[in-house]
Amino acid sequence: MANAILVVPTEQRVGLTTVALGLVHALDREGIPVGFCKPISQPHASDTGPERSTRLARTVTSLNPPEPIPVADAENLLGHDKENVLLEEIIGRYEQAAQNASIVVVEGLVDTEEQPYGTHLNAKMAQGLDARIIIVVAPGRNTPHQVADTVEVVAQAYGGIRHERMIGCIINLLDAPVDPTGHIRFDFSRAEGSYNSSHEVLFRAECARHWPETFKLIGCIPWQRELIAPRMRDIMQMIGAQILNEGQLNRRVTHVALGAPTLLNLCQELRAGAMMIVPGDRDDVLLAVCMAAMSGTQVAGVLLTGGFKPDPRVWKLCGPALDTGLPVLSINYSAMQSVLYLPYLNLEVPLDDRDRMQQAVDAVASHITLEWKEPLLNNLEERRFSPPAFRHMLVERARKANKRIVLPEGNEPRTIEAAITCHQRGIARCVLMGDAGRMRRMSARRGMIIPPDIEIIDPAEINSRYIEAMVELRGDKGLNAGLAEEQLHDPVVLGTMMLQLGEVDGLVSGAVHTTANTIRPALQLIKTAPGVHLVSSIFFMCLPEQVLVYGDCAINIEPTPDELADIAIQSAESAQAFGITPRVAMLSYSTGTSGSGSDVDKVKNATRIARERRPDLLIDGPLQYDAAAIKDVALSKAPDSRVAGRATVFVFPDLNTGNTTYKAVQRSADVISIGPMLQGLRKPVNDLSRGALVEDIVFTIALTAIQAEQARTREQSQR
């Protein structure tokens, strides 16, 4: 039976679900098999849909937690003195969640006026599941001393703070804005959050003074204003507003401005993420907002108050702005009433707002420490890399590598945003190539600011040393200074020369350039690594439960058996370098000896060659995809194979098959694919899909940084 961690609150509104799912995420990204269970539903008065915790767990994790016991059924059992039956039902659901898990995070109940038995049942669950306990508290207006005392009081229900079952406490919503009653308020003033790191120090010191060493302060999670940013759709539903222009109702509101000042004073409020509350008869203000929208400022939306509707002639003038996706809503309240209404809006994340919930879960996970986890873990035969675990590993290793990565497509908005993200998260030191003024204007229109310490290079200003170095490299191919200067006006070529000269550690391109545009300069100037005769590629496919490696899906059109063997070995080495245990499946339309033909023979020969070259690797083929991936199929088609049913590296016989398969899996199963990552070059150059998302670019930059560190280590070992 897996180890259970029961997460319990000190009171209502401590963010219990968010903390519980953040703990799941923190464990999962460490490669720990984790499950989640909310044994008994506890709907809020306003809930009309499915149970929130379980639904959100299915939304932001790859888990499929069991349906909780309806609270009415639980109360019926309690009312008929059948508490033991209820606990049996709880254990049954827990066991469902515990399949293939080493730790299961169990979300406890909250004491409310409607369900005052929460703490009692939590204590019973802790006993029945032999669960360890983590207490969640939100300080509100309390001092560190008061918080420490509150936790000790709550711990008494579970045997006391010194009980062996107790793990520790998580302080959530530190420095959140609260009203006089202690309730967190809806605060969208222009001021940033009030979090102060010294407050965390005070809490930690006070808790350490009060609590025994065995009871840990597992995390202090600061309140973050952006994590309460609702969509215009959410505000519309909460206040019952009428739609005048639907536009893009998923735009997020990061601050609220009252459109009552003069136009001159209003200009500073017209920025990305602003919801403008405008008196319905202020046509001048409405037109000013529309002008901002047409200039590229993504205002979140407009709320017209007083029940006034724009004059049709004015509304016609607004047409071009409305076409940009600007939502316009109307409400009968006055402007002042609308502003006063905002602090009382429901702060809970809507069930359909996956992005906001994912950000909240990520924020919690990033502030949780896991030193206490070891005694709870079963012995794991092999580290399982779920997508969150893999992405976390990439970021951490890239941070440690601290590499300088050049991005030749600096004038492309996704690339700029990725560079800003990498800078903020410390993933890499990015170098953008392009027109600095154009980049900053483009970023401002999208609500982004390029940090001043991100380096920007204008490819039009070519240093003569690049020309000389390029002629030296390619002079035997007929390249002269004039041709070199002309080619260096291509930012990809210039970036590749910077990499060749050691001025940067890696290059990422392809958001607007073709694969050939990215790879050709690398093959001409960087060349392959010593002893390597082939450049190939892999994708890291982030399936719901694990990360698999697909190769080659981007470079080699029709590899020979020798080349296919090289691809298999390169892909296995790359998988191993990134923490994935390589079990290589050489794919074909036939498994074993069940089929024949030249294509099958090619895969058979490639498998033989790869095994001869690397007898230490687990390589098998030919295998059909289902035999390679599915245990039940493997038992019937390849029962003696050590790879079938357990493959982690899938090598496709040709580019047509590989590229088609990876795109089909990516699009049909909504799978994130990281790559292609090029293999075999002396220094790392990586290509992007032209449909790449910002997230794809960020993780490709991280891959490139890690490859650069691996290349440095390999070069040092060869000296």
XYZ file of C-alpha atoms in Angstrom:
719
model
C 0.000 0.000 0.000
C 1.304 3.451 -0.891
C 2.151 6.026 1.748
C -0.598 8.572 2.402
C -0.136 12.264 3.144
C -3.276 13.891 4.519
C -3.396 17.652 3.911
C -5.676 19.404 6.436
C -6.623 23.068 7.020
C -6.658 25.193 10.139
C -9.835 26.929 8.931
C -11.760 27.878 5.796
C -10.207 29.805 2.901
C -6.606 28.670 3.349
C -6.321 27.489 -0.287
C -6.411 23.818 0.676
C -7.050 22.418 -2.808
C -4.357 24.563 -4.426
C -1.806 23.548 -1.798
C -2.730 19.857 -2.067
C -2.354 19.890 -5.855
C 0.856 21.935 -5.562
C 2.240 19.215 -3.294
C 1.267 16.613 -5.918
C 3.123 18.645 -8.535
C 6.215 19.083 -6.344
C 6.464 15.323 -5.756
C 5.675 14.472 -9.385
C 8.349 16.689 -10.853
C 10.897 14.947 -8.614
C 10.021 11.719 -10.424
C 8.088 10.270 -7.460
C 5.021 8.224 -8.467
C 2.221 10.188 -6.823
C -1.554 9.936 -6.619
C -4.322 12.253 -5.438
C -7.562 11.588 -3.629
C -10.388 13.742 -2.287
C -12.341 11.029 -0.448
C -15.476 13.042 0.357
C -16.877 15.834 -1.770
C -17.414 19.155 -0.077
C -19.179 21.484 -2.500
C -19.446 25.175 -1.803
C -22.836 26.826 -1.662
C -22.318 28.327 -5.123
C -21.181 25.074 -6.753
C -23.565 23.546 -9.278
C -21.182 21.321 -11.207
C -18.813 18.428 -10.396
C -16.679 18.204 -7.259
C -13.993 20.870 -7.569
C -10.855 19.216 -6.181
C -11.138 16.035 -8.240
C -12.048 17.943 -11.389
C -9.113 20.337 -10.963
C -6.741 17.431 -10.281
C -7.765 15.881 -13.578
C -7.272 19.224 -15.292
C -3.787 20.151 -14.068
C -2.227 16.693 -13.618
C -2.087 13.482 -15.629
C -3.917 11.682 -12.813
C -7.435 10.325 -12.874
C -8.489 10.419 -9.208
C -11.527 8.396 -8.128
C -14.851 10.134 -7.736
C -15.339 11.205 -4.116
C -18.154 10.040 -1.901
C -21.040 12.526 -2.191
C -21.295 14.515 1.001
C -24.983 13.587 1.334
C -24.057 9.894 1.351
C -21.335 10.487 3.929
C -23.763 12.368 6.176
C -26.321 9.612 5.783
C -23.798 7.008 6.972
C -22.718 9.210 9.873
C -26.337 9.868 10.796
C -27.037 6.131 10.910
C -23.973 5.432 13.077
C -22.119 3.796 10.208
C -18.848 5.674 10.461
C -16.873 2.466 9.933
C -18.713 1.840 6.662
C -17.840 5.365 5.582
C -14.163 4.797 6.408
C -14.215 1.570 4.389
C -15.565 3.536 1.439
C -12.802 6.097 1.924
C -10.097 3.411 1.978
C -11.559 1.874 -1.172
C -11.215 5.169 -3.017
C -7.754 5.670 -1.613
C -6.640 2.285 -2.943
C -7.844 3.281 -6.400
C -5.701 6.408 -6.210
C -2.739 4.419 -4.848
C -2.327 2.192 -7.897
C 1.201 2.688 -9.303
C 1.892 5.388 -6.679
C 4.450 5.567 -3.894
C 2.784 8.553 -2.217
C -0.870 9.608 -2.341
C -1.813 13.146 -1.370
C -5.215 13.049 0.324
C -7.129 16.310 0.602
C -8.952 16.550 3.923
C -12.216 18.232 4.827
C -12.837 21.758 6.058
C -15.012 22.520 9.067
C -17.952 24.669 7.934
C -21.330 25.624 9.335
C -22.918 23.035 7.037
C -20.289 20.312 7.699
C -18.873 20.831 11.212
C -17.463 17.290 11.321
C -14.485 17.907 9.024
C -11.734 17.722 11.642
C -13.285 14.639 13.230
C -13.355 12.765 9.924
C -9.872 13.962 9.038
C -8.550 12.401 12.243
C -10.390 9.151 11.453
C -8.989 9.130 7.910
C -5.477 9.701 9.244
C -5.850 6.649 11.434
C -7.550 4.461 8.836
C -5.009 5.283 6.128
C -2.028 5.408 8.502
C -1.437 8.786 6.930
C 1.213 11.382 7.672
C -0.202 14.872 8.132
C 0.565 18.309 6.734
C -1.338 21.303 8.144
C -2.166 24.273 5.911
C -2.608 27.739 7.410
C -3.166 31.216 5.944
C -1.839 33.959 8.277
C -4.373 36.661 7.377
C -3.906 39.390 9.986
C -2.297 37.055 12.532
C 1.236 37.480 13.837
C 3.832 34.694 13.468
C 3.317 33.861 17.159
C -0.454 33.515 16.651
C 0.046 31.341 13.554
C 2.401 29.007 15.410
C -0.122 28.689 18.242
C -3.000 28.014 15.828
C -1.111 25.176 14.174
C -0.332 23.622 17.550
C -3.998 23.760 18.525
C -5.127 22.129 15.269
C -2.450 19.443 15.633
C -4.059 18.318 18.884
C -6.868 16.678 16.897
C -4.250 14.378 15.311
C -2.305 13.408 18.410
C -0.367 16.625 18.916
C 2.434 18.390 17.120
C 5.024 15.875 18.385
C 3.137 12.847 17.130
C 5.130 10.643 14.769
C 2.372 11.079 12.189
C 3.048 14.809 11.881
C 5.237 15.993 8.996
C 4.827 19.743 9.225
C 3.019 22.851 8.103
C 2.614 24.898 4.918
C 1.934 28.616 5.284
C -0.121 29.798 2.305
C -1.128 33.258 1.066
C 1.605 35.021 3.007
C 1.128 38.827 2.905
C -2.221 38.602 1.112
C -4.336 41.784 1.300
C -7.092 41.208 3.870
C -10.109 43.152 5.068
C -10.771 43.891 8.772
C -12.475 40.487 9.154
C -9.370 38.692 7.900
C -10.838 37.695 4.530
C -8.645 38.053 1.444
C -9.929 40.848 -0.736
C -10.019 41.255 -4.511
C -7.213 43.792 -4.991
C -6.392 45.033 -8.493
C -4.792 48.317 -7.604
C -1.763 49.317 -9.632
C 0.522 48.598 -6.690
C 2.293 45.292 -6.806
C 1.863 42.614 -4.163
C 3.051 43.494 -0.671
C 5.106 40.327 -0.088
C 8.224 40.975 1.935
C 10.852 38.271 2.313
C 11.598 39.484 5.843
C 8.091 38.429 6.839
C 8.908 34.867 5.829
C 12.060 35.013 7.940
C 9.989 36.101 10.938
C 7.495 33.286 10.434
C 10.237 30.700 10.116
C 12.033 31.929 13.215
C 8.875 32.041 15.323
C 7.713 28.607 14.162
C 11.138 27.080 14.816
C 11.023 28.548 18.331
C 7.582 27.060 19.046
C 7.702 23.725 17.237
C 9.829 20.605 17.789
C 12.527 19.755 15.244
C 10.453 16.851 13.972
C 7.698 19.211 12.815
C 8.865 21.094 9.720
C 7.827 24.347 8.098
C 7.579 22.795 4.646
C 6.893 25.976 2.726
C 5.911 29.643 2.865
C 3.861 30.491 -0.226
C 3.514 34.215 -0.895
C 0.320 35.745 -2.179
C 0.753 36.660 -5.857
C -1.554 39.167 -7.443
C -1.304 37.626 -10.923
C -2.656 34.328 -9.622
C -6.043 35.900 -8.879
C -6.290 37.511 -12.330
C -9.710 36.435 -13.652
C -10.823 36.423 -17.243
C -13.340 38.941 -18.537
C -15.675 35.960 -18.882
C -15.415 35.260 -15.145
C -16.151 38.862 -14.149
C -19.074 38.969 -16.569
C -20.601 35.888 -14.949
C -19.930 37.059 -11.396
C -21.568 40.473 -11.812
C -24.236 39.448 -14.335
C -23.058 41.835 -17.043
C -24.565 41.973 -20.526
C -22.398 41.410 -23.607
C -22.285 44.253 -26.113
C -19.280 42.836 -27.964
C -18.061 39.358 -27.019
C -14.558 39.638 -28.451
C -11.968 37.608 -26.588
C -13.578 37.011 -23.218
C -10.596 34.908 -22.102
C -8.440 38.018 -21.747
C -7.119 38.316 -18.190
C -7.720 41.292 -15.946
C -4.504 42.279 -14.186
C -5.710 45.684 -13.006
C -8.881 47.745 -12.961
C -9.109 51.403 -13.892
C -12.015 53.801 -13.545
C -12.408 55.703 -16.781
C -13.567 58.924 -15.157
C -10.473 61.198 -15.435
C -9.658 63.377 -18.394
C -8.254 61.648 -21.455
C -4.771 62.917 -20.680
C -4.805 61.427 -17.189
C -6.432 58.244 -18.484
C -3.619 57.416 -20.895
C -1.404 55.889 -18.199
C -4.149 53.383 -17.396
C -4.563 52.212 -20.986
C -2.226 49.250 -20.851
C -2.310 45.516 -21.428
C -4.540 43.669 -18.970
C -6.600 46.699 -17.926
C -10.352 46.400 -17.421
C -11.723 49.892 -17.945
C -14.847 50.727 -15.937
C -16.386 53.518 -17.985
C -19.584 55.488 -17.377
C -21.849 54.431 -20.209
C -22.350 58.006 -21.417
C -18.606 58.789 -21.718
C -18.275 58.190 -25.452
C -14.921 60.006 -25.432
C -13.400 57.497 -23.017
C -14.808 54.537 -24.965
C -13.248 55.898 -28.158
C -9.909 56.410 -26.385
C -9.909 52.770 -25.270
C -10.729 51.716 -28.837
C -7.820 53.748 -30.187
C -5.478 52.027 -27.727
C -6.783 48.638 -28.846
C -6.240 49.494 -32.512
C -2.653 50.564 -31.753
C -1.874 47.079 -30.415
C -2.491 47.488 -26.669
C -4.411 44.413 -25.520
C -6.799 46.041 -23.066
C -8.608 43.271 -21.174
C -12.031 44.779 -21.762
C -14.505 47.588 -21.156
C -17.344 47.629 -18.610
C -19.909 50.313 -19.430
C -21.899 51.309 -16.345
C -25.257 52.904 -15.649
C -27.116 50.794 -18.190
C -26.225 53.227 -20.998
C -25.564 51.876 -24.493
C -23.309 53.667 -26.993
C -25.008 55.689 -29.711
C -25.069 53.649 -32.969
C -22.936 56.310 -34.662
C -20.269 56.054 -31.959
C -20.533 52.257 -31.949
C -19.804 52.245 -35.680
C -16.596 54.186 -35.070
C -15.591 51.513 -32.548
C -15.862 48.754 -35.173
C -12.147 48.333 -36.015
C -11.267 48.092 -32.319
C -14.015 45.572 -31.673
C -12.613 43.489 -34.524
C -9.326 43.165 -32.571
C -11.179 41.113 -29.950
C -11.938 43.891 -27.428
C -14.745 42.679 -25.108
C -17.351 45.298 -24.189
C -19.816 44.592 -21.379
C -22.659 46.590 -19.882
C -24.099 46.697 -16.355
C -26.892 48.678 -14.745
C -24.866 49.655 -11.657
C -23.213 53.046 -11.539
C -19.442 53.259 -11.971
C -18.896 53.735 -8.226
C -21.160 50.807 -7.335
C -19.259 48.610 -9.787
C -15.898 49.523 -8.236
C -17.202 48.856 -4.720
C -18.549 45.485 -5.879
C -15.126 44.154 -6.918
C -13.648 43.355 -3.460
C -16.456 40.847 -2.885
C -15.997 38.791 -6.022
C -15.393 35.038 -5.690
C -11.634 34.432 -5.786
C -11.839 30.695 -6.502
C -10.467 29.471 -9.809
C -13.283 28.494 -12.200
C -13.243 24.838 -13.162
C -12.618 25.673 -16.826
C -9.658 28.002 -16.153
C -6.827 25.489 -16.518
C -4.093 28.069 -17.114
C -4.756 29.965 -13.907
C -4.981 26.798 -11.833
C -1.763 25.457 -13.378
C 0.061 28.695 -12.523
C -1.208 28.524 -8.945
C -0.130 24.880 -8.599
C 3.307 25.685 -10.072
C 3.688 28.589 -7.627
C 2.909 26.358 -4.651
C 5.260 23.596 -5.865
C 8.126 26.045 -6.306
C 7.946 27.068 -2.618
C 7.720 23.574 -1.096
C 10.773 21.757 0.268
C 10.896 17.962 0.172
C 13.690 16.986 2.562
C 11.144 15.030 4.602
C 10.117 12.731 1.757
C 12.744 9.972 1.937
C 11.288 7.889 4.799
C 7.955 7.770 2.949
C 9.250 6.401 -0.312
C 9.207 2.854 -1.495
C 12.308 1.665 -3.328
C 11.846 2.667 -6.931
C 13.337 0.361 -9.552
C 13.631 3.170 -12.049
C 13.126 6.897 -12.006
C 9.890 7.679 -13.830
C 9.968 10.938 -15.695
C 6.508 12.425 -15.976
C 6.259 15.572 -18.124
C 6.374 17.885 -15.076
C 9.365 15.977 -13.701
C 11.144 16.131 -17.058
C 10.482 19.842 -17.547
C 11.595 20.569 -13.994
C 14.797 18.608 -14.617
C 15.466 20.564 -17.813
C 15.062 23.902 -16.085
C 17.223 22.959 -13.103
C 20.049 21.549 -15.227
C 19.917 24.514 -17.598
C 20.124 26.907 -14.662
C 23.199 25.136 -13.360
C 24.783 25.166 -16.836
C 24.303 28.967 -17.098
C 24.917 29.025 -20.858
C 24.764 31.828 -23.414
C 22.302 30.921 -26.182
C 21.893 32.979 -29.351
C 18.419 33.408 -30.883
C 18.757 34.654 -34.481
C 14.994 35.271 -34.801
C 14.917 38.152 -32.338
C 12.311 40.084 -34.307
C 9.782 37.260 -33.785
C 7.351 37.871 -30.845
C 7.376 34.273 -29.563
C 11.166 34.284 -29.500
C 11.236 37.564 -27.570
C 8.763 36.249 -24.999
C 10.744 33.014 -24.661
C 13.947 34.989 -24.096
C 12.237 37.073 -21.394
C 10.925 33.900 -19.735
C 14.353 32.277 -19.798
C 15.861 35.425 -18.326
C 13.286 35.599 -15.532
C 13.651 31.919 -14.648
C 17.434 31.861 -15.001
C 17.311 29.142 -17.673
C 19.906 30.710 -19.972
C 21.561 33.973 -20.932
C 19.796 34.646 -24.220
C 21.209 36.810 -26.996
C 18.545 38.236 -29.313
C 19.504 39.157 -32.869
C 17.549 41.886 -34.617
C 16.525 45.540 -34.488
C 16.432 46.571 -30.813
C 13.960 49.425 -31.339
C 11.562 47.223 -33.264
C 11.807 44.510 -30.604
C 11.000 46.914 -27.770
C 8.045 48.457 -29.624
C 6.685 45.012 -30.488
C 7.097 43.877 -26.888
C 5.389 46.960 -25.459
C 2.330 46.437 -27.661
C 2.020 42.947 -26.181
C 2.443 44.048 -22.604
C 6.036 42.768 -22.332
C 9.206 44.568 -21.311
C 12.604 43.323 -22.487
C 14.909 43.462 -19.445
C 17.821 45.832 -20.032
C 20.383 43.103 -19.335
C 19.174 40.861 -22.182
C 21.771 41.311 -24.910
C 20.547 42.419 -28.348
C 22.782 42.261 -31.412
C 21.943 43.936 -34.721
C 23.015 41.533 -37.510
C 23.392 44.508 -39.840
C 26.472 45.542 -37.862
C 28.876 42.755 -38.817
C 32.309 42.713 -37.250
C 35.103 42.035 -39.724
C 36.451 39.206 -37.577
C 33.429 37.092 -38.537
C 34.208 37.607 -42.230
C 37.837 36.592 -41.757
C 36.949 33.543 -39.677
C 34.327 32.407 -42.159
C 36.692 32.724 -45.112
C 39.251 30.693 -43.181
C 36.674 27.954 -42.605
C 35.177 27.900 -46.092
C 37.923 29.299 -48.280
C 38.649 25.874 -49.730
C 35.033 25.836 -50.951
C 35.544 29.025 -52.944
C 34.222 31.478 -50.336
C 35.759 34.937 -50.499
C 35.347 37.999 -48.239
C 32.542 39.490 -50.328
C 30.463 36.342 -50.340
C 31.126 35.809 -46.635
C 29.920 39.314 -45.773
C 26.784 38.772 -47.845
C 26.022 35.440 -46.146
C 26.640 36.913 -42.698
C 23.717 39.281 -43.194
C 21.623 36.158 -42.555
C 21.229 36.155 -38.734
C 21.318 32.347 -38.615
C 24.704 32.300 -40.351
C 25.989 35.082 -38.087
C 24.744 33.263 -34.983
C 26.385 30.052 -36.178
C 29.703 31.866 -36.598
C 29.377 33.256 -33.060
C 28.891 29.680 -31.859
C 31.853 28.423 -33.892
C 34.093 31.110 -32.380
C 32.948 30.252 -28.838
C 31.210 33.580 -28.229
C 27.961 31.739 -27.440
C 27.307 28.199 -26.241
C 24.358 27.222 -28.443
C 21.876 28.367 -31.074
C 18.097 27.971 -31.381
C 16.245 28.906 -34.571
C 13.350 27.735 -36.713
C 10.307 29.715 -35.528
C 10.322 31.458 -38.920
C 13.205 29.750 -40.722
C 13.039 26.324 -42.334
C 14.932 23.350 -40.971
C 17.374 23.615 -43.871
C 18.039 27.299 -43.089
C 18.943 26.351 -39.529
C 20.945 23.201 -40.119
C 22.885 23.991 -43.306
C 25.134 26.668 -41.701
C 25.761 24.341 -38.744
C 26.889 21.507 -41.024
C 29.118 23.885 -42.989
C 30.650 25.800 -40.066
C 30.244 23.764 -36.856
C 30.670 20.281 -38.348
C 29.970 16.987 -36.600
C 31.469 15.845 -33.310
C 34.632 13.682 -33.454
C 33.847 10.131 -34.573
C 30.304 11.057 -35.659
C 29.286 10.637 -39.288
C 25.599 11.492 -39.085
C 23.462 14.309 -37.696
C 20.032 13.182 -36.547
C 17.253 14.432 -34.316
C 14.938 13.383 -31.532
C 11.764 14.705 -29.962
C 10.971 14.352 -26.274
C 7.285 13.414 -26.335
C 5.605 14.424 -23.069
C 2.834 11.848 -22.821
C 0.470 12.068 -19.836
C 2.333 9.518 -17.714
C 5.911 9.618 -19.001
C 8.335 11.173 -21.455
C 9.353 9.108 -24.504
C 12.026 9.723 -27.128
C 11.169 9.668 -30.864
C 13.919 9.647 -33.501
C 14.559 10.600 -36.264
C 11.549 12.762 -37.090
C 13.194 15.817 -38.656
C 16.466 15.232 -40.534
C 17.234 11.972 -42.355
C 14.778 11.150 -45.115
C 15.641 7.531 -45.934
C 18.439 6.286 -43.667
C 20.409 3.190 -44.584
C 20.725 0.324 -42.044
C 24.090 1.753 -40.921
C 22.583 5.222 -40.500
C 19.516 3.834 -38.732
C 21.813 2.046 -36.290
C 23.634 5.354 -35.683
C 20.311 7.077 -35.052
C 19.335 4.383 -32.548
C 22.621 4.687 -30.646
C 22.570 8.488 -30.686
C 18.962 8.524 -29.478
C 19.707 6.062 -26.680
C 22.678 8.153 -25.542
C 20.566 11.315 -25.593
C 17.803 9.640 -23.588
C 20.323 8.484 -21.010
C 21.921 11.921 -20.854
C 18.536 13.395 -19.956
C 17.679 10.868 -17.268
C 15.539 8.461 -19.302
C 16.542 4.797 -19.091
C 17.020 3.807 -22.770
C 15.150 0.762 -24.063
C 15.273 1.140 -27.823
C 12.515 -0.127 -30.123
C 13.417 -0.301 -33.833
C 10.010 0.245 -35.377
C 8.512 -1.446 -38.415
C 5.157 -2.646 -39.702
C 6.215 -6.115 -38.553
C 7.157 -7.590 -35.188
C 9.936 -10.173 -35.096
C 9.640 -12.618 -37.988
C 5.922 -12.037 -38.605
C 6.507 -10.029 -41.790
C 8.930 -9.690 -44.661
C 10.038 -7.195 -47.260
C 12.870 -4.762 -47.904
C 11.655 -2.266 -45.303
C 11.522 -4.958 -42.616
C 14.935 -6.278 -43.655
C 16.390 -2.779 -43.292
C 15.171 -2.560 -39.700
C 16.454 -6.091 -38.945
C 19.903 -5.210 -40.272
C 19.928 -1.892 -38.404
C 19.028 -3.681 -35.159
C 21.850 -6.184 -35.669
C 24.382 -3.436 -36.418
C 23.315 -1.340 -33.423
C 23.579 -4.317 -31.079
C 27.055 -5.154 -32.375
C 28.244 -1.592 -31.895
C 26.647 -1.156 -28.469
C 26.016 -4.496 -26.771
C 25.483 -2.622 -23.494
C 22.239 -1.068 -24.753
C 18.811 -2.704 -24.774
C 17.835 -2.611 -28.477
C 15.201 -4.766 -30.126
C 13.488 -4.853 -33.490
C 11.700 -4.971 -35.696
C 8.764 -4.105 -33.451
C 5.382 -2.660 -34.239
C 4.537 0.430 -32.242
C 1.864 -1.270 -30.146
C 4.182 -4.167 -29.328
C 6.880 -1.710 -28.291
C 4.611 0.458 -26.137
C 1.834 -1.741 -24.682
C 2.628 -4.506 -22.201
C -0.407 -6.649 -23.035
C 0.360 -6.534 -26.764
C 4.028 -7.285 -26.096
C 3.124 -10.431 -24.172
C 1.421 -11.883 -27.254
C 3.659 -10.504 -30.027
C 7.131 -10.463 -28.422
C 6.994 -12.287 -25.071
C 10.765 -12.808 -24.876
C 11.731 -9.219 -25.633
C 13.324 -7.087 -22.897
C 12.207 -3.967 -24.754
C 8.691 -4.750 -25.982
C 5.997 -3.198 -23.832
C 8.608 -1.101 -21.998
C 10.276 0.899 -24.767
C 11.346 4.450 -23.963
C 13.167 5.232 -27.236
C 11.273 4.741 -30.515
C 13.368 4.759 -33.698
C 11.359 5.176 -36.896
C 12.522 3.582 -40.160
C 12.305 6.785 -42.227
C 11.440 10.471 -42.003
C 8.022 10.041 -43.569
C 6.943 7.625 -40.820
C 8.629 9.484 -37.972
C 7.435 12.975 -38.811
C 3.882 11.821 -39.497
C 3.702 9.824 -36.264
C 5.091 12.528 -33.995
C 2.695 15.135 -35.388
C -0.258 12.740 -35.142
C 0.520 11.967 -31.502
C 1.235 15.597 -30.691
C -1.958 16.991 -32.202
C -4.432 14.178 -31.620
C -3.436 13.435 -28.023
C -2.641 17.075 -27.109
C 0.910 16.082 -26.209
C 3.722 18.578 -25.715
C 6.712 17.681 -27.871
C 10.069 19.242 -27.038
C 12.409 19.422 -29.985
C 13.663 18.532 -32.458
C 16.960 18.253 -30.621
C 19.831 17.711 -33.035
C 22.372 14.979 -32.308
C 25.900 14.610 -33.613
C 27.025 18.232 -34.015
C 30.213 19.407 -32.344
C 28.301 22.279 -30.712
C 24.537 22.456 -30.071
C 22.258 23.915 -32.729
C 18.554 23.188 -32.433
C 15.675 23.664 -34.813
C 12.103 24.670 -33.943
C 8.819 23.896 -35.592
C 7.435 27.015 -37.236
C 4.263 26.388 -35.237
C 6.230 26.347 -31.972
C 4.624 27.829 -28.883
C 6.531 30.061 -26.485
C 6.740 27.122 -24.065
C 8.280 24.960 -26.808
C 10.967 27.573 -27.450
C 11.738 27.945 -23.741
C 12.338 24.238 -23.260
C 14.328 23.955 -26.495
C 16.595 26.700 -25.141
C 16.930 24.682 -21.923
C 17.805 21.547 -23.933
C 20.412 23.501 -25.855
C 21.994 24.821 -22.666
C 22.257 21.298 -21.259
C 23.733 20.009 -24.523
C 26.304 22.790 -24.378
C 27.370 21.686 -20.915
C 27.560 18.060 -22.086
C 29.691 19.120 -25.065
C 32.037 21.021 -22.740
C 32.382 17.994 -20.457
C 33.004 15.704 -23.439
C 35.667 18.046 -24.820
C 37.441 18.223 -21.465
C 37.492 14.425 -21.156
C 39.092 14.118 -24.599
C 41.973 16.442 -23.815
